Coordinates of N, CA and C in Angstrom, one line a residue:
M6 N -7.9 12.3 9.6 CA -6.9 12.3 10.6 C -5.5 12.3 9.9
A7 N -4.6 13.2 10.3 CA -3.3 13.2 9.7 C -2.4 12.2 10.4
F8 N -1.4 11.6 9.7 CA -0.4 10.8 10.4 C 0.9 11.4 10.2
P9 N 1.9 11.2 11.2 CA 3.2 11.8 11.1 C 4.0 11.2 9.9
Q10 N 4.6 12.1 9.1 CA 5.5 11.6 8.0 C 6.8 11.1 8.5
T11 N 7.3 11.6 9.7 CA 8.5 11.2 10.3 C 8.3 10.9 11.8
V12 N 8.8 9.8 12.2 CA 8.8 9.5 13.7 C 10.2 9.5 14.2
M13 N 10.3 9.8 15.5 CA 11.6 9.8 16.1 C 11.7 8.5 16.9
G14 N 12.7 7.7 16.5 CA 12.8 6.4 17.1 C 14.0 6.3 18.0
N15 N 14.1 5.2 18.8 CA 15.2 4.9 19.7 C 16.0 3.8 19.1
Y16 N 17.2 3.6 19.5 CA 18.1 2.5 19.0 C 17.4 1.2 19.3
G17 N 17.3 0.4 18.2 CA 16.7 -0.9 18.3 C 15.3 -0.9 17.7
W18 N 14.6 0.2 17.6 CA 13.3 0.2 17.0 C 13.3 -0.3 15.5
E19 N 14.4 0.0 14.9 CA 14.5 -0.4 13.5 C 14.5 -1.9 13.3
K20 N 14.6 -2.7 14.3 CA 14.6 -4.2 14.2 C 13.3 -4.8 14.6
V21 N 12.3 -3.9 14.9 CA 11.0 -4.4 15.3 C 10.1 -4.6 14.1
E22 N 9.4 -5.7 14.0 CA 8.5 -6.0 12.9 C 7.2 -6.5 13.5
S23 N 6.1 -6.5 12.7 CA 4.8 -7.0 13.2 C 4.0 -7.5 12.1
S24 N 3.0 -8.4 12.4 CA 2.1 -9.0 11.4 C 1.0 -8.0 11.0
T25 N 0.8 -7.0 11.8 CA -0.2 -6.0 11.5 C 0.5 -4.6 11.2
Q26 N -0.2 -3.8 10.4 CA 0.4 -2.5 10.0 C 0.3 -1.5 11.1
K27 N 1.4 -0.8 11.5 CA 1.4 0.2 12.5 C 1.6 1.6 12.0
H28 N 2.1 1.8 10.8 CA 2.3 3.1 10.3 C 1.9 3.1 8.8
V29 N 1.8 4.3 8.3 CA 1.6 4.5 6.8 C 2.9 4.0 6.1
L30 N 2.7 3.2 5.0 CA 3.8 2.8 4.2 C 4.7 3.9 3.8
G31 N 6.0 3.8 3.9 CA 6.9 4.9 3.6 C 7.2 5.9 4.7
T32 N 6.5 5.7 5.8 CA 6.8 6.6 7.0 C 8.3 6.6 7.3
R33 N 8.8 7.7 7.5 CA 10.3 7.9 7.7 C 10.5 7.9 9.2
M34 N 11.6 7.1 9.6 CA 12.0 7.1 11.0 C 13.5 7.5 11.1
T35 N 13.8 8.4 12.0 CA 15.2 8.7 12.3 C 15.5 8.2 13.8
I36 N 16.7 7.8 14.0 CA 17.2 7.5 15.3 C 18.3 8.5 15.7
P37 N 18.6 8.6 17.0 CA 19.4 9.7 17.5 C 20.8 9.9 16.8
D38 N 21.4 8.9 16.2 CA 22.7 9.1 15.5 C 22.5 9.5 14.1
G39 N 21.3 9.7 13.6 CA 21.1 10.2 12.2 C 20.8 9.2 11.2
R40 N 20.8 7.9 11.6 CA 20.4 6.9 10.6 C 18.9 7.0 10.3
V41 N 18.5 6.7 9.0 CA 17.1 6.9 8.6 C 16.6 5.6 8.0
Y42 N 15.3 5.4 8.3 CA 14.6 4.2 7.9 C 13.3 4.5 7.3
R43 N 12.7 3.6 6.5 CA 11.4 3.7 5.9 C 10.6 2.5 6.3
Y44 N 9.3 2.7 6.5 CA 8.4 1.6 6.9 C 7.8 0.9 5.7
V45 N 7.9 -0.5 5.7 CA 7.6 -1.2 4.5 C 6.7 -2.4 4.8
E46 N 6.1 -3.0 3.8 CA 5.4 -4.3 3.9 C 6.2 -5.2 3.0
V47 N 6.5 -6.4 3.6 CA 7.3 -7.4 2.9 C 6.4 -8.2 2.0
A48 N 6.8 -8.6 0.8 CA 6.0 -9.4 -0.1 C 5.8 -10.8 0.5
T49 N 4.9 -11.6 0.0 CA 4.6 -12.9 0.5 C 5.5 -14.0 0.1
A50 N 6.4 -13.7 -0.9 CA 7.2 -14.7 -1.5 C 8.3 -15.3 -0.6
A51 N 9.0 -14.5 0.1 CA 10.1 -15.0 0.9 C 10.6 -14.0 1.9
N52 N 11.3 -14.5 3.0 CA 11.9 -13.6 3.9 C 13.0 -12.8 3.3
I53 N 13.4 -11.6 3.9 CA 14.5 -10.9 3.4 C 15.6 -10.9 4.5
A54 N 16.8 -11.4 4.1 CA 17.8 -11.5 5.1 C 18.4 -10.1 5.6
G55 N 18.8 -10.1 6.8 CA 19.4 -8.8 7.3 C 20.6 -8.5 6.4
G56 N 20.8 -7.2 6.1 CA 22.0 -6.8 5.3 C 21.8 -6.9 3.8
A57 N 20.6 -7.4 3.4 CA 20.3 -7.5 2.0 C 19.7 -6.2 1.4
V58 N 20.1 -5.9 0.2 CA 19.5 -4.7 -0.5 C 18.0 -5.1 -0.8
V59 N 17.1 -4.1 -0.6 CA 15.7 -4.3 -0.7 C 15.2 -3.5 -1.9
Q60 N 14.4 -4.1 -2.7 CA 13.9 -3.5 -4.0 C 12.4 -3.3 -3.9
A61 N 11.9 -2.3 -4.5 CA 10.4 -2.1 -4.7 C 9.9 -3.3 -5.6
A62 N 8.6 -3.6 -5.4 CA 8.0 -4.7 -6.2 C 8.1 -4.4 -7.7
A63 N 8.3 -5.4 -8.5 CA 8.3 -5.2 -9.9 C 7.0 -4.8 -10.4
G64 N 7.0 -3.9 -11.4 CA 5.7 -3.4 -12.0 C 5.0 -4.5 -12.8
T65 N 3.7 -4.3 -13.1 CA 3.0 -5.1 -14.0 C 3.0 -4.5 -15.4
A66 N 3.6 -5.3 -16.3 CA 3.9 -4.8 -17.7 C 2.7 -4.2 -18.4
A67 N 1.5 -4.9 -18.2 CA 0.3 -4.5 -18.9 C -0.3 -3.2 -18.3
H68 N 0.3 -2.7 -17.1 CA -0.3 -1.6 -16.4 C 0.6 -0.4 -16.4
D69 N 1.9 -0.6 -16.9 CA 2.9 0.5 -16.6 C 2.8 1.7 -17.4
Q70 N 2.2 1.7 -18.6 CA 2.0 2.9 -19.4 C 1.0 2.6 -20.5
D71 N 0.6 3.7 -21.2 CA -0.3 3.7 -22.3 C -1.7 3.2 -22.1
L72 N -2.2 3.3 -20.8 CA -3.6 2.9 -20.5 C -4.5 4.1 -20.9
I73 N -5.5 3.8 -21.7 CA -6.5 4.8 -22.1 C -7.5 5.1 -21.0
V74 N -7.9 6.3 -20.9 CA -8.8 6.7 -19.8 C -10.1 7.2 -20.4
V75 N -11.2 7.2 -19.6 CA -12.4 7.9 -19.9 C -12.3 9.3 -19.6
A76 N -12.8 10.2 -20.4 CA -12.7 11.6 -20.2 C -13.1 12.0 -18.8
A77 N -12.3 12.9 -18.2 CA -12.6 13.4 -16.8 C -12.3 14.9 -16.7
S78 N -13.1 15.6 -16.0 CA -12.9 17.0 -15.9 C -11.8 17.4 -14.8
A79 N -11.2 18.5 -15.0 CA -10.3 19.0 -13.9 C -11.1 19.1 -12.6
G80 N -10.4 18.7 -11.5 CA -11.1 18.6 -10.2 C -11.7 17.3 -9.9
A81 N -11.8 16.4 -10.9 CA -12.4 15.1 -10.6 C -11.4 14.3 -9.7
T82 N -12.0 13.4 -8.9 CA -11.2 12.6 -8.0 C -11.3 11.1 -8.3
S83 N -11.9 10.8 -9.5 CA -11.9 9.4 -9.9 C -11.5 9.4 -11.4
V84 N -10.8 8.3 -11.8 CA -10.4 8.1 -13.2 C -10.8 6.7 -13.5
T85 N -11.4 6.5 -14.7 CA -11.8 5.2 -15.2 C -10.9 4.8 -16.3
I86 N -10.4 3.6 -16.2 CA -9.5 3.0 -17.2 C -10.3 2.4 -18.3
N87 N -10.0 2.7 -19.5 CA -10.8 2.2 -20.7 C -10.0 1.3 -21.5
T88 N -8.9 0.7 -21.0 CA -8.2 -0.3 -21.6 C -8.5 -1.6 -20.8
S89 N -8.8 -2.7 -21.6 CA -9.1 -4.0 -20.9 C -8.0 -4.5 -20.1
G90 N -8.2 -5.0 -18.9 CA -7.2 -5.5 -18.1 C -7.7 -6.2 -16.9
T91 N -6.9 -6.8 -16.0 CA -7.2 -7.5 -14.8 C -6.6 -6.8 -13.6
Y92 N -7.4 -6.4 -12.6 CA -6.9 -5.7 -11.4 C -7.6 -6.3 -10.2
T93 N -6.8 -6.5 -9.1 CA -7.5 -6.9 -7.9 C -7.8 -5.6 -7.1
E94 N -8.8 -5.7 -6.2 CA -9.3 -4.6 -5.4 C -8.1 -4.0 -4.6
D95 N -7.9 -2.7 -4.7 CA -6.9 -1.9 -4.0 C -5.5 -2.4 -4.3
Q96 N -5.3 -3.0 -5.5 CA -4.0 -3.3 -5.9 C -3.0 -2.1 -5.9
Y97 N -3.6 -1.0 -6.3 CA -2.8 0.2 -6.4 C -3.0 1.2 -5.3
K98 N -3.7 0.8 -4.2 CA -3.9 1.7 -3.0 C -2.5 2.2 -2.5
D99 N -2.4 3.5 -2.3 CA -1.2 4.2 -1.9 C -0.1 4.3 -2.9
G100 N -0.5 3.8 -4.2 CA 0.5 3.9 -5.3 C 0.2 5.1 -6.1
Y101 N 0.6 5.1 -7.4 CA 0.6 6.3 -8.2 C 0.1 6.0 -9.6
M102 N -0.6 7.0 -10.1 CA -1.0 7.1 -11.5 C -0.2 8.3 -12.1
H103 N 0.6 8.0 -13.2 CA 1.3 9.1 -13.9 C 0.8 9.1 -15.3
I104 N 0.7 10.3 -15.8 CA 0.3 10.5 -17.2 C 1.5 10.5 -18.1
N105 N 1.6 9.5 -18.9 CA 2.9 9.3 -19.7 C 2.8 9.9 -21.0
S106 N 1.6 10.3 -21.5 CA 1.6 11.0 -22.8 C 0.2 11.7 -22.9
G107 N 0.2 12.7 -23.8 CA -1.1 13.4 -24.1 C -1.3 14.5 -23.1
T108 N -2.6 15.0 -23.0 CA -2.9 16.0 -22.0 C -2.6 15.7 -20.6
G109 N -1.9 16.6 -19.9 CA -1.5 16.4 -18.5 C -0.2 15.6 -18.4
A110 N 0.5 15.3 -19.5 CA 1.7 14.5 -19.4 C 2.7 15.1 -18.4
G111 N 3.2 14.2 -17.6 CA 4.2 14.6 -16.5 C 3.6 14.7 -15.2
E112 N 2.2 14.7 -15.1 CA 1.6 14.8 -13.8 C 1.5 13.4 -13.1
V113 N 1.6 13.4 -11.8 CA 1.6 12.2 -10.9 C 0.5 12.4 -9.9
Y114 N -0.3 11.4 -9.7 CA -1.4 11.4 -8.7 C -1.3 10.2 -7.7
R115 N -1.5 10.5 -6.5 CA -1.6 9.4 -5.5 C -2.9 8.7 -5.5
I116 N -2.9 7.4 -5.4 CA -4.1 6.6 -5.5 C -4.6 6.2 -4.1
K117 N -5.9 6.5 -3.9 CA -6.5 6.1 -2.6 C -7.1 4.7 -2.6
S118 N -7.6 4.3 -3.8 CA -8.2 3.0 -3.9 C -8.5 2.6 -5.4
N119 N -8.7 1.4 -5.7 CA -9.2 1.0 -7.0 C -10.1 -0.2 -6.9
T120 N -11.0 -0.3 -7.9 CA -11.9 -1.4 -8.0 C -11.3 -2.6 -8.6
A121 N -11.9 -3.7 -8.5 CA -11.5 -5.0 -9.1 C -12.1 -5.2 -10.5
V122 N -11.3 -5.6 -11.5 CA -11.8 -5.9 -12.8 C -11.1 -7.1 -13.3
S123 N -11.8 -8.0 -14.0 CA -11.1 -9.2 -14.6 C -11.3 -9.2 -16.1
G124 N -10.3 -8.9 -16.8 CA -10.3 -9.0 -18.3 C -11.3 -8.1 -18.9
A125 N -11.4 -6.9 -18.4 CA -12.4 -6.0 -18.9 C -12.0 -4.5 -18.7
V126 N -12.7 -3.6 -19.4 CA -12.5 -2.2 -19.1 C -13.3 -1.8 -17.9
G127 N -13.1 -0.5 -17.5 CA -13.9 0.0 -16.4 C -13.4 0.0 -15.0
M128 N -12.1 -0.3 -14.9 CA -11.5 -0.2 -13.5 C -11.4 1.3 -13.1
V129 N -11.9 1.6 -11.9 CA -12.0 2.9 -11.4 C -11.0 3.2 -10.3
L130 N -10.2 4.2 -10.5 CA -9.2 4.7 -9.5 C -9.8 5.9 -8.8
T131 N -9.7 5.8 -7.5 CA -10.1 7.0 -6.6 C -8.8 7.7 -6.2
L132 N -8.6 8.9 -6.5 CA -7.4 9.7 -6.3 C -7.4 10.2 -4.8
D133 N -6.2 10.2 -4.2 CA -6.0 10.7 -2.9 C -5.5 12.2 -3.0
E134 N -6.2 13.0 -3.7 CA -5.7 14.4 -4.0 C -6.9 15.3 -3.6
E135 N -6.5 16.3 -2.8 CA -7.6 17.2 -2.2 C -8.3 17.9 -3.4
D136 N -7.6 18.4 -4.3 CA -8.2 19.2 -5.4 C -8.4 18.4 -6.7
G137 N -8.2 17.1 -6.6 CA -8.5 16.3 -7.8 C -7.5 16.5 -9.0
L138 N -8.0 16.2 -10.2 CA -7.1 16.4 -11.3 C -6.8 17.9 -11.6
A139 N -5.6 18.2 -11.9 CA -5.2 19.5 -12.2 C -5.5 19.8 -13.7
T140 N -5.5 18.8 -14.5 CA -5.8 18.9 -15.9 C -6.9 17.9 -16.3
A141 N -7.8 18.4 -17.1 CA -8.8 17.5 -17.6 C -8.2 16.4 -18.5
L142 N -8.7 15.2 -18.4 CA -8.2 14.1 -19.1 C -9.1 13.9 -20.4
T143 N -8.4 13.6 -21.5 CA -9.1 13.4 -22.8 C -9.2 11.9 -23.1
A144 N -10.3 11.5 -23.5 CA -10.5 10.1 -23.9 C -9.8 9.7 -25.2
G145 N -9.5 8.5 -25.4 CA -9.0 8.0 -26.7 C -7.5 7.8 -26.8
S146 N -7.1 6.8 -27.5 CA -5.7 6.5 -27.7 C -4.9 7.6 -28.2
G147 N -3.8 7.9 -27.5 CA -2.9 9.0 -28.0 C -3.3 10.4 -27.4
N148 N -4.5 10.5 -26.8 CA -4.9 11.8 -26.3 C -4.5 11.9 -24.8
C149 N -4.7 10.9 -24.0 CA -4.2 10.9 -22.6 C -4.0 9.5 -22.2
E150 N -2.8 9.1 -21.9 CA -2.5 7.8 -21.6 C -1.7 7.7 -20.2
V151 N -2.0 6.8 -19.4 CA -1.5 6.8 -18.0 C -0.8 5.4 -17.7
G152 N 0.0 5.5 -16.7 CA 0.6 4.2 -16.2 C 0.4 4.1 -14.7
L153 N 0.4 2.9 -14.1 CA 0.1 2.7 -12.7 C 1.3 2.0 -12.1
S154 N 1.5 2.4 -10.8 CA 2.6 1.7 -10.1 C 2.2 1.6 -8.6
T155 N 2.6 0.5 -8.0 CA 2.3 0.3 -6.6 C 3.2 1.2 -5.7
N156 N 2.8 1.4 -4.5 CA 3.7 2.1 -3.6 C 5.0 1.4 -3.5
P157 N 6.2 2.2 -3.6 CA 7.5 1.5 -3.6 C 7.8 0.8 -2.3
Y158 N 7.1 1.1 -1.2 CA 7.3 0.4 0.1 C 6.3 -0.7 0.3
K159 N 5.5 -1.1 -0.6 CA 4.5 -2.1 -0.5 C 5.1 -3.4 -1.2
D160 N 5.0 -4.5 -0.5 CA 5.4 -5.8 -1.1 C 6.8 -5.8 -1.6
V161 N 7.7 -5.2 -0.8 CA 9.1 -5.2 -1.1 C 9.8 -6.5 -1.2
I162 N 10.8 -6.7 -2.0 CA 11.5 -8.0 -2.1 C 13.0 -7.8 -2.0
I163 N 13.7 -8.9 -1.9 CA 15.2 -8.8 -1.9 C 15.6 -8.4 -3.4
S164 N 16.5 -7.5 -3.5 CA 16.9 -7.1 -4.8 C 17.4 -8.3 -5.7
P165 N 16.7 -8.6 -6.8 CA 17.1 -9.8 -7.5 C 18.3 -9.7 -8.4
T166 N 18.8 -10.8 -8.9 CA 20.0 -10.7 -9.7 C 19.7 -10.0 -11.0
T167 N 18.5 -10.0 -11.5 CA 18.1 -9.1 -12.6 C 17.2 -8.0 -12.1
V168 N 17.7 -6.8 -11.9 CA 17.0 -5.8 -11.3 C 15.6 -5.5 -12.0
S169 N 14.5 -5.3 -11.2 CA 13.2 -5.1 -11.9 C 12.5 -3.9 -11.3
N170 N 13.2 -3.2 -10.4 CA 12.7 -1.9 -10.0 C 13.8 -1.2 -9.1
V171 N 13.5 -0.1 -8.5 CA 14.5 0.7 -7.8 C 14.8 0.1 -6.4
A172 N 16.0 0.1 -6.0 CA 16.4 -0.3 -4.7 C 15.9 0.8 -3.7
V173 N 15.2 0.4 -2.6 CA 14.7 1.4 -1.7 C 15.3 1.4 -0.3
G174 N 16.2 0.4 -0.1 CA 16.9 0.4 1.2 C 17.6 -0.9 1.5
V175 N 18.0 -1.1 2.7 CA 18.7 -2.3 3.2 C 18.0 -2.8 4.4
A176 N 17.8 -4.1 4.5 CA 17.2 -4.7 5.7 C 18.1 -4.6 6.9
P177 N 17.7 -4.0 8.0 CA 18.6 -4.0 9.2 C 18.6 -5.2 10.1
T178 N 17.7 -6.1 9.8 CA 17.6 -7.4 10.4 C 16.7 -8.3 9.5
L179 N 16.5 -9.6 9.8 CA 15.7 -10.4 9.0 C 14.3 -9.9 9.0
L180 N 13.7 -9.7 7.8 CA 12.3 -9.3 7.6 C 11.5 -10.5 7.2
T181 N 10.4 -10.7 7.9 CA 9.6 -11.9 7.7 C 8.6 -11.6 6.6
L182 N 8.4 -12.6 5.7 CA 7.5 -12.4 4.6 C 6.1 -12.1 5.1
D183 N 5.4 -11.2 4.4 CA 4.1 -10.7 4.7 C 4.0 -9.9 6.0
Y184 N 5.1 -9.5 6.6 CA 5.1 -8.7 7.8 C 5.4 -7.2 7.4
Y185 N 5.3 -6.4 8.4 CA 5.7 -5.0 8.3 C 6.9 -4.7 9.2
G186 N 7.8 -3.8 8.6 CA 9.0 -3.5 9.4 C 9.7 -2.3 8.7
W187 N 11.0 -2.2 9.0 CA 11.8 -1.0 8.6 C 12.9 -1.4 7.7
I188 N 13.3 -0.6 6.7 CA 14.5 -0.7 5.9 C 15.3 0.5 6.1
Q189 N 16.6 0.4 6.1 CA 17.5 1.6 6.3 C 17.8 2.2 4.9
T190 N 17.7 3.6 4.9 CA 18.0 4.3 3.7 C 19.1 5.3 3.7
W191 N 19.6 5.6 5.0 CA 20.7 6.6 5.1 C 21.5 6.3 6.3
G192 N 22.9 6.4 6.2 CA 23.8 6.3 7.3 C 24.5 4.9 7.3
P193 N 25.3 4.7 8.3 CA 26.1 3.4 8.3 C 25.2 2.2 8.4
A194 N 25.5 1.2 7.6 CA 24.7 0.0 7.5 C 25.6 -1.2 7.1
A195 N 25.4 -2.4 7.7 CA 26.1 -3.6 7.3 C 25.4 -4.2 6.1
V196 N 26.1 -4.2 4.9 CA 25.4 -4.6 3.7 C 26.2 -5.8 3.0
L197 N 25.4 -6.7 2.5 CA 26.0 -7.9 1.8 C 26.9 -7.5 0.7
A198 N 28.1 -8.0 0.6 CA 29.0 -7.7 -0.5 C 29.1 -8.9 -1.5
N199 N 29.0 -8.6 -2.8 CA 29.2 -9.6 -3.8 C 30.7 -9.8 -4.2
A200 N 31.5 -8.8 -3.8 CA 32.9 -8.8 -4.1 C 33.7 -8.0 -3.1
A201 N 35.0 -8.2 -3.0 CA 35.8 -7.4 -2.1 C 35.6 -5.9 -2.4
G202 N 35.4 -5.1 -1.4 CA 35.2 -3.7 -1.6 C 36.4 -2.9 -1.4
V203 N 36.3 -1.6 -1.8 CA 37.4 -0.7 -1.7 C 36.9 0.5 -0.9
I204 N 37.7 0.9 0.2 CA 37.3 2.0 1.1 C 37.2 3.3 0.3
G205 N 36.1 4.0 0.5 CA 35.8 5.3 -0.1 C 35.2 5.2 -1.5
Q206 N 35.0 4.0 -2.0 CA 34.4 4.0 -3.3 C 32.9 3.9 -3.2
H207 N 32.2 4.4 -4.3 CA 30.8 4.2 -4.4 C 30.4 2.8 -4.5
V208 N 29.3 2.4 -3.8 CA 28.7 1.1 -3.8 C 27.5 1.1 -4.7
R209 N 27.3 0.0 -5.5 CA 26.1 -0.1 -6.3 C 25.4 -1.4 -6.1
V210 N 24.2 -1.4 -6.6 CA 23.4 -2.7 -6.6 C 24.2 -3.7 -7.3
G211 N 24.2 -5.0 -6.8 CA 25.1 -6.0 -7.3 C 24.8 -6.6 -8.6
G212 N 23.6 -6.4 -9.1 CA 23.3 -6.9 -10.4 C 23.2 -8.4 -10.5
A213 N 23.9 -9.0 -11.5 CA 23.8 -10.4 -11.8 C 24.6 -11.3 -11.0
S214 N 25.0 -10.9 -9.8 CA 25.7 -11.8 -8.9 C 24.7 -12.4 -7.9
T215 N 25.0 -12.2 -6.6 CA 24.1 -12.7 -5.5 C 22.9 -11.7 -5.2
A216 N 21.7 -12.3 -5.2 CA 20.6 -11.4 -4.9 C 20.8 -10.7 -3.6
G217 N 20.5 -9.4 -3.5 CA 20.6 -8.6 -2.3 C 22.0 -8.1 -2.0
G218 N 22.9 -8.4 -2.9 CA 24.3 -8.0 -2.7 C 24.7 -6.7 -3.4
T219 N 25.9 -6.2 -3.1 CA 26.4 -5.0 -3.7 C 27.8 -5.2 -4.2
E220 N 28.3 -4.3 -5.0 CA 29.7 -4.3 -5.5 C 30.1 -2.8 -5.6
D221 N 31.4 -2.6 -5.7 CA 31.9 -1.2 -5.9 C 31.6 -0.8 -7.3
M222 N 31.3 0.5 -7.4 CA 31.2 1.1 -8.7 C 32.5 1.7 -9.1
D223 N 33.2 1.1 -10.1 CA 34.6 1.4 -10.4 C 34.6 2.5 -11.5
F224 N 33.5 2.8 -12.2 CA 33.5 3.8 -13.3 C 34.6 3.5 -14.3
D225 N 34.7 2.2 -14.6 CA 35.7 1.7 -15.6 C 35.1 1.3 -16.9
G226 N 33.8 1.6 -17.1 CA 33.1 1.3 -18.4 C 32.3 0.0 -18.2
T227 N 32.3 -0.6 -17.0 CA 31.6 -1.9 -16.8 C 30.6 -1.6 -15.7
H228 N 29.3 -2.0 -15.9 CA 28.3 -1.9 -14.9 C 28.0 -0.5 -14.4
E229 N 28.2 0.4 -15.3 CA 28.0 1.8 -14.8 C 26.6 2.3 -14.8
N230 N 25.7 1.4 -15.2 CA 24.3 1.8 -15.2 C 23.5 1.4 -14.0
E231 N 24.2 0.6 -13.1 CA 23.5 0.2 -11.9 C 23.3 1.3 -10.9
Q232 N 22.4 1.2 -10.0 CA 22.0 2.2 -9.0 C 23.1 2.3 -8.0
L233 N 23.6 3.5 -7.7 CA 24.4 3.8 -6.6 C 23.6 3.9 -5.3
I234 N 24.1 3.2 -4.2 CA 23.3 3.3 -3.0 C 24.1 3.8 -1.8
G235 N 25.5 4.1 -2.0 CA 26.2 4.6 -0.9 C 27.7 4.6 -1.1
V236 N 28.5 4.7 0.0 CA 30.0 4.7 -0.1 C 30.5 3.7 0.9
Q237 N 31.5 2.9 0.5 CA 32.2 1.9 1.4 C 32.9 2.7 2.5
M238 N 32.7 2.2 3.7 CA 33.4 2.8 4.9 C 34.6 2.1 5.3
L239 N 34.7 1.7 6.6 CA 35.9 1.4 7.3 C 36.7 0.2 6.7
I240 N 36.0 -0.8 6.3 CA 36.8 -2.0 5.9 C 36.6 -2.4 4.5
A241 N 37.5 -3.1 3.9 CA 37.4 -3.6 2.6 C 36.9 -5.0 2.7
S242 N 35.6 -5.3 2.5 CA 35.0 -6.6 2.8 C 35.4 -7.6 1.8
A243 N 35.4 -8.9 2.2 CA 35.5 -10.0 1.3 C 34.2 -10.3 0.7
A244 N 34.2 -11.0 -0.4 CA 32.9 -11.4 -1.0 C 32.1 -12.3 -0.1
A245 N 30.8 -12.1 0.0 CA 29.9 -12.8 0.8 C 29.9 -12.4 2.3
D246 N 30.7 -11.3 2.6 CA 30.8 -10.8 3.9 C 29.9 -9.6 3.9
Y247 N 29.8 -8.9 5.1 CA 28.9 -7.7 5.2 C 29.8 -6.5 5.5
A248 N 29.7 -5.6 4.6 CA 30.6 -4.4 4.6 C 29.8 -3.2 5.3
L249 N 30.6 -2.4 6.0 CA 30.0 -1.2 6.5 C 29.9 -0.1 5.4
V250 N 28.7 0.2 5.0 CA 28.5 1.2 3.9 C 27.7 2.3 4.5
F251 N 28.1 3.5 4.0 CA 27.3 4.7 4.4 C 26.2 4.9 3.3
L252 N 25.0 4.4 3.6 CA 23.9 4.5 2.7 C 23.5 5.9 2.3
Q253 N 23.2 6.1 1.0 CA 22.8 7.4 0.6 C 21.6 7.3 -0.4
I254 N 20.6 6.5 0.0 CA 19.5 6.2 -0.8 C 18.4 7.3 -0.6
S255 N 18.0 7.6 0.6 CA 17.0 8.6 0.9 C 17.3 9.1 2.3
P256 N 17.6 10.4 2.4 CA 18.0 11.0 3.6 C 16.8 11.2 4.6

């Protein structure tokens, strides 16, 4: 059964959350004025305050690249990891396997499920790909190595003072831990400011100031590596206030 990739919402739907999942993670919602949202699952660690920048979950360093695989033929829909590690069941469900070196380098595959393994080889990924692998995978270190990442809309967190993944949106209201809800990715949004803003300037992830906050990107040689998320709109906000920002994360 296919599920809609985009739903048409009404004003206020973006503030509705639930303890049970209602949509596929990452489902896009638009409302009549053009604002855009994505459906997320909030991590179990803490609530996310309204107006805070939201980040994808940090990756697991032991899983992010250079995992060796068992040889697999083109068209196969399962991949076995031959590097010892620990994985919980379906830890990477709806996430991605990318080939970071060797045969098939540059290819990305959606993960349907994975088995649980504790400190051992043999974790099996089932791919959510109709035609399976486009390229046969070669066993052995240096021949074909892969990395794993969770769905960017799964277990989202408030953007920390030390960024550990990509910013995926802004919370339009308080998001309860371990609940499902919406984050805004495009259009006018009230966003926490770490410093007084300047109308018309690009806005970036705040970095080492307040978690979930933003600052202007001045292009003055300082903090120019941070992610841009939009443009400051009508008011020049004071620090710790909420500025109207035209978000430009994902249309």
